[in-house]
Coordinates of C-alpha atoms in Angstrom, one line a residue:
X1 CA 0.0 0.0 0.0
X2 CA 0.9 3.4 -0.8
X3 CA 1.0 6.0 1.7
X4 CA 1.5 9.9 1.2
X5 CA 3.1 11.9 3.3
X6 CA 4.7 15.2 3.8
X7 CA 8.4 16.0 5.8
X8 CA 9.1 19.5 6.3
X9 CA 12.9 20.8 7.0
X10 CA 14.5 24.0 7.3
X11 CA 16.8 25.4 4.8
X12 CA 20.3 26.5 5.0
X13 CA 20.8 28.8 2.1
X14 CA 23.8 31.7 1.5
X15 CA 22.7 35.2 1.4
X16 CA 23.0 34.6 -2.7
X17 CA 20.2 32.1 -2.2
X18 CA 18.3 33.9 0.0
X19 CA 18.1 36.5 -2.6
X20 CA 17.3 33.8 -5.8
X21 CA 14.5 32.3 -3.8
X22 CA 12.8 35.5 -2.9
X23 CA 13.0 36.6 -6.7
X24 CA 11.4 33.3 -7.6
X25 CA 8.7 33.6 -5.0
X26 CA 7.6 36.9 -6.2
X27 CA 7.6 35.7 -9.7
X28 CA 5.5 33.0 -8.4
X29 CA 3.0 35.0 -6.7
X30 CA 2.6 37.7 -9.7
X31 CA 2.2 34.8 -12.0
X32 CA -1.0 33.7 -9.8
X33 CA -2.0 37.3 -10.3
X34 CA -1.6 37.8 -13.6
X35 CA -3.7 34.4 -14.6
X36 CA -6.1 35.6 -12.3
X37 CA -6.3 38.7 -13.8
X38 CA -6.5 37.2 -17.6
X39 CA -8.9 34.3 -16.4
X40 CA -11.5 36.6 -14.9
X41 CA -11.0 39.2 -17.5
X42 CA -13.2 36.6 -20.1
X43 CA -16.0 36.4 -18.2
X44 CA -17.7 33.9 -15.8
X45 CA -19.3 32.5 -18.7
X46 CA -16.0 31.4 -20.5
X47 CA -14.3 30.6 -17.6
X48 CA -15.1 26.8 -17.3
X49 CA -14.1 26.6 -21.3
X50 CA -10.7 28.3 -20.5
X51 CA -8.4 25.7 -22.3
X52 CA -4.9 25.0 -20.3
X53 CA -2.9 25.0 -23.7
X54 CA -3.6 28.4 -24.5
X55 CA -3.3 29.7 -20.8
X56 CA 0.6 27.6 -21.3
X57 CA 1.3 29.4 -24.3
X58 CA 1.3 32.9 -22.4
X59 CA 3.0 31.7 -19.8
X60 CA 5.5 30.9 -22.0
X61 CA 5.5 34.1 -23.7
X62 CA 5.5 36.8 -20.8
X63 CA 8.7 34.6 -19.4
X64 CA 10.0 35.7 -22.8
X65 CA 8.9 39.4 -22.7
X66 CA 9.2 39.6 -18.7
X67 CA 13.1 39.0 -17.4
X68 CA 11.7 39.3 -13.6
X69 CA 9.3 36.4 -14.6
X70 CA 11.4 34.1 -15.9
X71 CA 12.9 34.0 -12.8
X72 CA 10.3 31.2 -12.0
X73 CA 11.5 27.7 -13.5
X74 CA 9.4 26.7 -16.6
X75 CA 8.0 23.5 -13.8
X76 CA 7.3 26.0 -11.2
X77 CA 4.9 28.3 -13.6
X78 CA 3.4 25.7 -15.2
X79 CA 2.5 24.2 -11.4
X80 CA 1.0 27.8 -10.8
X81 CA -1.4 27.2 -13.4
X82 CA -2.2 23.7 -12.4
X83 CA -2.9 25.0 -8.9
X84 CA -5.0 28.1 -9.6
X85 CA -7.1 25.4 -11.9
X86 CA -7.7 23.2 -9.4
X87 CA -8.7 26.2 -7.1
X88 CA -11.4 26.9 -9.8
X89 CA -12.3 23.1 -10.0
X90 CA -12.6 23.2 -6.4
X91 CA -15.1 26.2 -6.3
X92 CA -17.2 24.8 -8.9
X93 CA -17.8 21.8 -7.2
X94 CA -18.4 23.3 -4.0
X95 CA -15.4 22.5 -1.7
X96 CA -13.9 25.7 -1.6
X97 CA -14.5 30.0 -2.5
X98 CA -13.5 31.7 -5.8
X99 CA -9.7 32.1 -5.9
X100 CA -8.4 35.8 -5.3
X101 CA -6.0 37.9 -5.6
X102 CA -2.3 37.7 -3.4
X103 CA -1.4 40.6 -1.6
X104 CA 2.5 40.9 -1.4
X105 CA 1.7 41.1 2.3
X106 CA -0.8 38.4 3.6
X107 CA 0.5 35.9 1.1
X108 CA 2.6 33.5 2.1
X109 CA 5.3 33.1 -0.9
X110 CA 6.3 29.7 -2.1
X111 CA 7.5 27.3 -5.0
X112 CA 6.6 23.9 -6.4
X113 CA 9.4 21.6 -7.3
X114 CA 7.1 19.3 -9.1
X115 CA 9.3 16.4 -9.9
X116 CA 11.3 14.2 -7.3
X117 CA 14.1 13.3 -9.7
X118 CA 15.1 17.1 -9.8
X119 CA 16.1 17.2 -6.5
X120 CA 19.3 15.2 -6.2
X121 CA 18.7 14.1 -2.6
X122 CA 21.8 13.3 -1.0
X123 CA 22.4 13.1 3.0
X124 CA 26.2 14.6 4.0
X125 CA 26.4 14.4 7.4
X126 CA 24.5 13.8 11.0
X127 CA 22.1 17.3 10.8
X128 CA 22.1 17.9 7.3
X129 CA 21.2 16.9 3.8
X130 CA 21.5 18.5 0.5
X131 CA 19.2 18.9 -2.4
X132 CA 19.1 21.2 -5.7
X133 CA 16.6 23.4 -6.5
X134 CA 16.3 24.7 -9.9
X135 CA 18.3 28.2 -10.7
X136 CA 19.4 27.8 -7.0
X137 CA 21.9 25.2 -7.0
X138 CA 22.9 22.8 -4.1
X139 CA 21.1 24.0 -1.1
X140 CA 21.2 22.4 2.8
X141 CA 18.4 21.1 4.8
X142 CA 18.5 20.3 8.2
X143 CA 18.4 16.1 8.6
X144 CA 15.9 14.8 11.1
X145 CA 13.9 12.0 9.6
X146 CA 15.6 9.9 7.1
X147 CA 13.8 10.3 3.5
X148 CA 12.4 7.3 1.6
X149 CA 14.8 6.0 -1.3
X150 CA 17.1 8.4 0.2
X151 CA 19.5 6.8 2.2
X152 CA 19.7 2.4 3.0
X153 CA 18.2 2.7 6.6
X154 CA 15.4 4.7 5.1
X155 CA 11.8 3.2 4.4
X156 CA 10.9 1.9 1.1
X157 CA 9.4 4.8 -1.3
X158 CA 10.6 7.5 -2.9
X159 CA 10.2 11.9 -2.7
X160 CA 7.5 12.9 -5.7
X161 CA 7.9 16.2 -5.3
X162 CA 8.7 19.4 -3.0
X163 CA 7.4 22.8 -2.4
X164 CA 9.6 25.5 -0.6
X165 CA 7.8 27.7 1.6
X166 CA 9.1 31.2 3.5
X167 CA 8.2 31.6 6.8
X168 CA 9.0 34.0 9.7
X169 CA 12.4 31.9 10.6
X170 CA 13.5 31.4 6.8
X171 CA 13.0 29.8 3.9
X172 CA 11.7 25.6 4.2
X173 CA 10.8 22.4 1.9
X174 CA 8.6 20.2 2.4
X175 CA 9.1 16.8 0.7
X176 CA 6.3 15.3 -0.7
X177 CA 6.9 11.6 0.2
X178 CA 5.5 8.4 -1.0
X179 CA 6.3 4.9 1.1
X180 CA 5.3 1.6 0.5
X181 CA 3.9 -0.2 3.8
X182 CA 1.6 -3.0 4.5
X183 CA -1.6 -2.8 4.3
X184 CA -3.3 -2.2 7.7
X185 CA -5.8 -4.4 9.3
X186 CA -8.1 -2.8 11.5
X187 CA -7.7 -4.0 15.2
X188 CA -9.8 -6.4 16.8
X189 CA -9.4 -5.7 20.4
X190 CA -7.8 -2.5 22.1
X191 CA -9.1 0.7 24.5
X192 CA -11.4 2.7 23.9
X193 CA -11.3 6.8 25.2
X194 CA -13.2 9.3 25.2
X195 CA -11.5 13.4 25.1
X196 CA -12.8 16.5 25.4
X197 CA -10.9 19.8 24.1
X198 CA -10.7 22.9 26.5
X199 CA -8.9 25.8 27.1
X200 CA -8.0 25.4 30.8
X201 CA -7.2 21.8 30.8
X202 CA -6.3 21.3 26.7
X203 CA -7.4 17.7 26.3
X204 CA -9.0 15.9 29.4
X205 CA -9.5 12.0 29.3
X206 CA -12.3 10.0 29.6
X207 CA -9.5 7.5 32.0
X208 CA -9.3 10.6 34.6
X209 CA -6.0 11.4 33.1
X210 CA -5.3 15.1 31.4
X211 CA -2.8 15.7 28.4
X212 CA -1.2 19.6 29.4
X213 CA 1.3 22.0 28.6
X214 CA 2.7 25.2 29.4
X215 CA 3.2 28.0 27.9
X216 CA 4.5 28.1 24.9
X217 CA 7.3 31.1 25.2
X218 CA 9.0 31.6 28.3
X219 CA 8.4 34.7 30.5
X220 CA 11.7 36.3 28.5
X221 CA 10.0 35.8 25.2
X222 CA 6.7 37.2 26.4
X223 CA 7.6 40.6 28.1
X224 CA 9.9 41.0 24.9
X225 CA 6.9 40.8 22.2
X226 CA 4.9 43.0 24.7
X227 CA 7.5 45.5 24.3
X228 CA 7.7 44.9 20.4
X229 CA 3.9 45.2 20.1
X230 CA 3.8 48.4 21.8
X231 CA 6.9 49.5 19.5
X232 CA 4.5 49.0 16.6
X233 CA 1.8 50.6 17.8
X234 CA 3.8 53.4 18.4
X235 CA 5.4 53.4 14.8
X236 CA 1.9 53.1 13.3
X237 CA 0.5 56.3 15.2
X238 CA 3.7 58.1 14.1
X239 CA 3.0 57.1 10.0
X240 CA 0.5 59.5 8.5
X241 CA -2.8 58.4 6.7
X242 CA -2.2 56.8 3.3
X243 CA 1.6 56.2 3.9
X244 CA 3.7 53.8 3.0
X245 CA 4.9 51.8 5.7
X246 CA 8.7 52.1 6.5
X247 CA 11.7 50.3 7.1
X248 CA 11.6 50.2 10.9
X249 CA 7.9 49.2 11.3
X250 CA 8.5 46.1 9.3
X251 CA 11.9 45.4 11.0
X252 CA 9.6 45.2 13.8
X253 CA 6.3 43.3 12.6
X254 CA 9.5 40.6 11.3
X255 CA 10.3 40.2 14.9
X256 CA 6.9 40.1 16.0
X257 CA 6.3 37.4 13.6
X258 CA 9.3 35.2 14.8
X259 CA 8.0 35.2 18.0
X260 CA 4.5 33.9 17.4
X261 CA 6.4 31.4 14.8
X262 CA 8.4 30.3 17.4
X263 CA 5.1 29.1 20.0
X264 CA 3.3 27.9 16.7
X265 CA 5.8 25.7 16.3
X266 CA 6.2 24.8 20.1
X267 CA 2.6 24.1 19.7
X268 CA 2.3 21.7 16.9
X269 CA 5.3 19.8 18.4
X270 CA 3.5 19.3 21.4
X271 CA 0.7 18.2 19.6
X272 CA 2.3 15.8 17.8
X273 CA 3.5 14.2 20.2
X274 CA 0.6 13.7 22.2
X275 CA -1.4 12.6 19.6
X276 CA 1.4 10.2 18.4
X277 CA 1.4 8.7 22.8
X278 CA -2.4 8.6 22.3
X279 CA -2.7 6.9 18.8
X280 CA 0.1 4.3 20.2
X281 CA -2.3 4.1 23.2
X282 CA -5.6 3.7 22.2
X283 CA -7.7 1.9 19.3
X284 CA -10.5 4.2 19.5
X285 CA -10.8 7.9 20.4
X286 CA -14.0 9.6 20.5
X287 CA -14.1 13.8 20.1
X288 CA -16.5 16.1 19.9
X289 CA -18.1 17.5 16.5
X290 CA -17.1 20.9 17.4
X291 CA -17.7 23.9 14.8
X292 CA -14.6 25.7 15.6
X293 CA -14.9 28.2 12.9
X294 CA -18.6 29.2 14.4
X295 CA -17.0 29.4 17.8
X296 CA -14.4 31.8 17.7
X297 CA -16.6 34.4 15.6
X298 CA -16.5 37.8 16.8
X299 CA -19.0 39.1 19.4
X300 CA -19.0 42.7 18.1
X301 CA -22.5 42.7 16.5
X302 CA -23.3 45.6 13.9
X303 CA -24.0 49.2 14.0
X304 CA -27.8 48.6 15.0
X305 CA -27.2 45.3 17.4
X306 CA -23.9 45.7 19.1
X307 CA -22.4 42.5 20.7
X308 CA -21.9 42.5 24.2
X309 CA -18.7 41.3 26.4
X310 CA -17.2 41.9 22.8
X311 CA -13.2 41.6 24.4
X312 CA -14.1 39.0 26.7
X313 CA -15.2 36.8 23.7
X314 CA -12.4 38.3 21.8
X315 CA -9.7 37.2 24.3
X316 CA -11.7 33.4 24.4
X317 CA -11.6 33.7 21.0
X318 CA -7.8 34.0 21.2
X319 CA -7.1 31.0 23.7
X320 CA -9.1 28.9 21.3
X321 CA -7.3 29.4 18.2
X322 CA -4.0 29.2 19.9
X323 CA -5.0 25.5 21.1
X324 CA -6.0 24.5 17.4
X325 CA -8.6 22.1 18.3
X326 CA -9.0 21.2 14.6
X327 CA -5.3 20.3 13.9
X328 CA -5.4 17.7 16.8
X329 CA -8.5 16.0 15.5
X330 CA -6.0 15.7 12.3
X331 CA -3.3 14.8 13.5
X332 CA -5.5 11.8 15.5
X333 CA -7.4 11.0 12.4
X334 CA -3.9 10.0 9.9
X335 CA -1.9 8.6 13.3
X336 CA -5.2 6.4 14.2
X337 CA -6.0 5.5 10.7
X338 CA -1.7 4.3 10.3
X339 CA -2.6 2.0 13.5
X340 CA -5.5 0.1 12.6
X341 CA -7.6 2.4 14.8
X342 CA -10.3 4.6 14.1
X343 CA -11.9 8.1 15.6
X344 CA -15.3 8.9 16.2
X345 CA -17.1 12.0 15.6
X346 CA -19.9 12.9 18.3
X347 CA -22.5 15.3 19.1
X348 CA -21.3 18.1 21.4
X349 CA -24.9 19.1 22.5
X350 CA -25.4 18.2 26.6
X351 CA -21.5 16.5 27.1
X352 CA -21.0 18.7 30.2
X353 CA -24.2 19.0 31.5
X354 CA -25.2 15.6 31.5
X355 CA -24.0 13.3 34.2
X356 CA -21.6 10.0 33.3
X357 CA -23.0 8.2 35.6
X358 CA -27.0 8.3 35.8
X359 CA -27.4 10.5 32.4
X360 CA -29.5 13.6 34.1
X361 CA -29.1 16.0 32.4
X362 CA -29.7 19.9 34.0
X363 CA -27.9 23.2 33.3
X364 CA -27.3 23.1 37.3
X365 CA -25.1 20.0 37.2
X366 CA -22.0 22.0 36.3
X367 CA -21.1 24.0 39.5
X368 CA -18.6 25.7 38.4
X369 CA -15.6 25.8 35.8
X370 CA -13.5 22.6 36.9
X371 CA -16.5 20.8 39.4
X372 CA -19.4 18.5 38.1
X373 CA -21.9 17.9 41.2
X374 CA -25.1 15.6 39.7
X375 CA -28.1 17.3 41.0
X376 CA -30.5 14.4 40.0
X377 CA -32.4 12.4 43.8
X378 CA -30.2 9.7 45.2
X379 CA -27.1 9.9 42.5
X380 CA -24.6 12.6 44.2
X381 CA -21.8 11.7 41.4
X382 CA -19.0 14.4 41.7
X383 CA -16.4 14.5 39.4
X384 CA -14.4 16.9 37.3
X385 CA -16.3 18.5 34.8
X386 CA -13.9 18.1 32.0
X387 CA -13.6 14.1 33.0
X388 CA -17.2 14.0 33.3
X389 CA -17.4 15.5 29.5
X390 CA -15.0 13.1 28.1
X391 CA -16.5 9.8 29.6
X392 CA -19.7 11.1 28.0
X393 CA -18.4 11.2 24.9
X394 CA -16.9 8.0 25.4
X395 CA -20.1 6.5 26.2
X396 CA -21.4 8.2 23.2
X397 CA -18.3 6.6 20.8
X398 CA -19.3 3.5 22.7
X399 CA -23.2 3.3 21.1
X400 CA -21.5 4.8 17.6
X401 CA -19.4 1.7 17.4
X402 CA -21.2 -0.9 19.3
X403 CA -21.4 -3.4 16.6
X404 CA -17.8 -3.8 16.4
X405 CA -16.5 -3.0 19.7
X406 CA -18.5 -3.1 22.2
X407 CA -17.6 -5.8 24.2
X408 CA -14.6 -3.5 25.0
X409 CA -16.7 -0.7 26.3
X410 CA -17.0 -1.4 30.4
X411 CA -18.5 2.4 30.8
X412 CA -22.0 2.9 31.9
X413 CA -24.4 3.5 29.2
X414 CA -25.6 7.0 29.8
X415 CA -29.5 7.6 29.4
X416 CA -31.1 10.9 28.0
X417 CA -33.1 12.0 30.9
X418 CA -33.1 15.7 31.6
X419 CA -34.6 18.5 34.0
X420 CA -37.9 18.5 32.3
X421 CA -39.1 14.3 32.5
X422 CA -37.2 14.5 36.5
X423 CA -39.7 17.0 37.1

């Protein structure tokens, strides 16, 4: 069986290089811009009958006429095109929005090296490898993970592809790998767990046990992008309306932006780690169906309705996003799905208001933030409110799955009564 994956590394380019990548991710972005100019400029009508050919032939004609264009490999503008296809392909079926234009600013430049072979993989010492990128030349890449078809110790496969991406600490590749493993039976016994995602306790188990973490920059890092925050402000007030932004101010957003790279990336390795402990751990983990997008929306309302306890939901808002509920249900879904195992999807609606172990359900259950106190005659369960919510959603994984495991599933089946049939 074939399996796809993607290994990022960080790049360790000469100030030359520095300078030939930036060119070509420039070149990259203004040729998105300049087929999405000539594509919209027919018409929605003749959009769909835009033939790929004839966009090509431009292509290959403003590389002529353009010096700063051809810049871009011949591979890498012809994967522009392919991608700003697929991006219409994608909003005509109704997976994704309209494609739009790149601001030089909010655009995040990269480049597709679309064939493997071009790459000359080739690993030179403990911590780094080398690879060449076209009109670049030999470049290094930090070595953490040995590549497929790369080196003898490495898995059996081989690298299709790579795309090299600039962010706030430099310039990176990821390698787009394929390896050949067995095929993956799905397992017939194991543990079954139920989570539930929070902001005070990150991800609380349905076992009693909580997964948790610190902060993710020290108290150095913090009171130092304080300070850098306020030094923008102050740059910003001191620019007059309509002018362009100077040298300093970006200096400064460029540190700012290291700085919330740097927990991002503290983040994700956290996550991945856990998820990896817990996908080693368990065969099933239930989560809730959470509409994360819907929940960190904005509180401020409209001229006519203002929102109220706008930065209160603002600063919620915040905490939410930084805990990226969504990537951990990803990063569980692929690690699960590599292990035989599976994860279950269930309704969020009444997890921490209804108790684990009768099932009442009532809005007075939960006490407070952290304590669940059952208010239903002659129960009196106490528990933690987060554990309460994840063995409810294990109970609910539990009935989702009960024709294949649920033999395995020693929890109490929770019933549905609530405030309204006690009375």
């Amino acid at each position: 069986m074939k399996r796809q994956r993607g290994y990022k590394a960080l790049l360790g380019l000469t100030p030359e290089q520095v300078i030939a990548l930036d060119e070509q991710g420039h070149a990259a972005r203004a040729m998105w811009n300049l087929l999405h100019d000539w594509w919209t400029m027919t018409g929605k009508c003749l959009l769909r009958r835009a033939s790929l050919a004839l966009a090509d032939q431009h292509i290959r004609q403003a590389r002529k006429d353009l010096p700063w264009l051809a810049a871009l490999p011949a591979q890498a503008a012809q994967q522009v095109l392919k991608q700003y296809h697929r991006a219409w392909v994608n909003c005509w079926e109704g997976r994704a929005g309209a494609p739009n234009f790149k601001s030089r600013i909010r655009s995040r430049m990269s480049v597709d090296v679309p064939q493997g072979r071009d790459l000359q993989i080739k690993r030179v010492s403990r911590r780094w490898g080398r690879c060449r990128i076209p009109k670049v030349g030999l470049v290094r890449f930090r070595w953490t993970k040995d590549l497929p078809g790369v080196t003898r110790s490495g898995p059996a496969g081989r690298v299709t592809g790579a795309r090299l991406v600039k962010e706030a600490h430099g310039w990176h590749i990821v390698f787009r790998t394929e390896t050949l493993v067995d095929d993956v039976h799905p397992k017939s016994t194991g543990r079954i767990v139920g989570i539930d995602r929070g902001v005070v306790v990150p991800l609380a188990l349905s076992d009693g046990s909580n997964r948790e973490h610190g902060p993710w920059l020290t108290d150095g890092e913090r009171k130092r992008l304080i300070r850098l925050e306020r030094k923008a402000a102050r740059q910003r007030r001191i620019r007059k309306p309509g002018e362009q932004s100077g040298n300093r101010l970006a200096r400064t957003y460029d540190q700012i932006a290291r700085y919330r790279a740097t927990a991002k990336r503290r983040a994700a390795d956290w996550q991945h780690r856990t998820t990896t402990e817990l996908a080693d751990t368990f065969t099933v983990i239930a989560v809730e169906d959470l509409a994360v997008t819907n929940m960190v929306k904005s509180a401020r309302g409209t001229t006519g309705h203002p929102g109220k306890n706008v930065r209160q939901k603002a600063g919620l808002n915040r905490v939410i996003a930084a805990e990226a509920w969504g990537r951990t249900v990803e990063l569980l879904a692929y690690k699960l799905a590599d292990r035989g195992g599976h994860l279950v999807k269930v309704p969020a609606a009444g997890t921490s208001r209804r108790c684990s172990a009768c099932g009442f359900t009532c809005p007075g259950n939960r006490q407070t933030q952290a304590r669940f106190a059952c208010r239903a005659p002659g129960c009196g369960y106490t528990a933690n409110a987060d554990t309460n919510a994840a063995r409810n959603i294990e109970h609910a994984a539990g009935r989702a799955v009960s024709g294949l495991l649920s033999p395995l599933h020693d929890g109490n089946e929770a019933s549905t009564t609530s405030c309204a049939h006690s009375a």
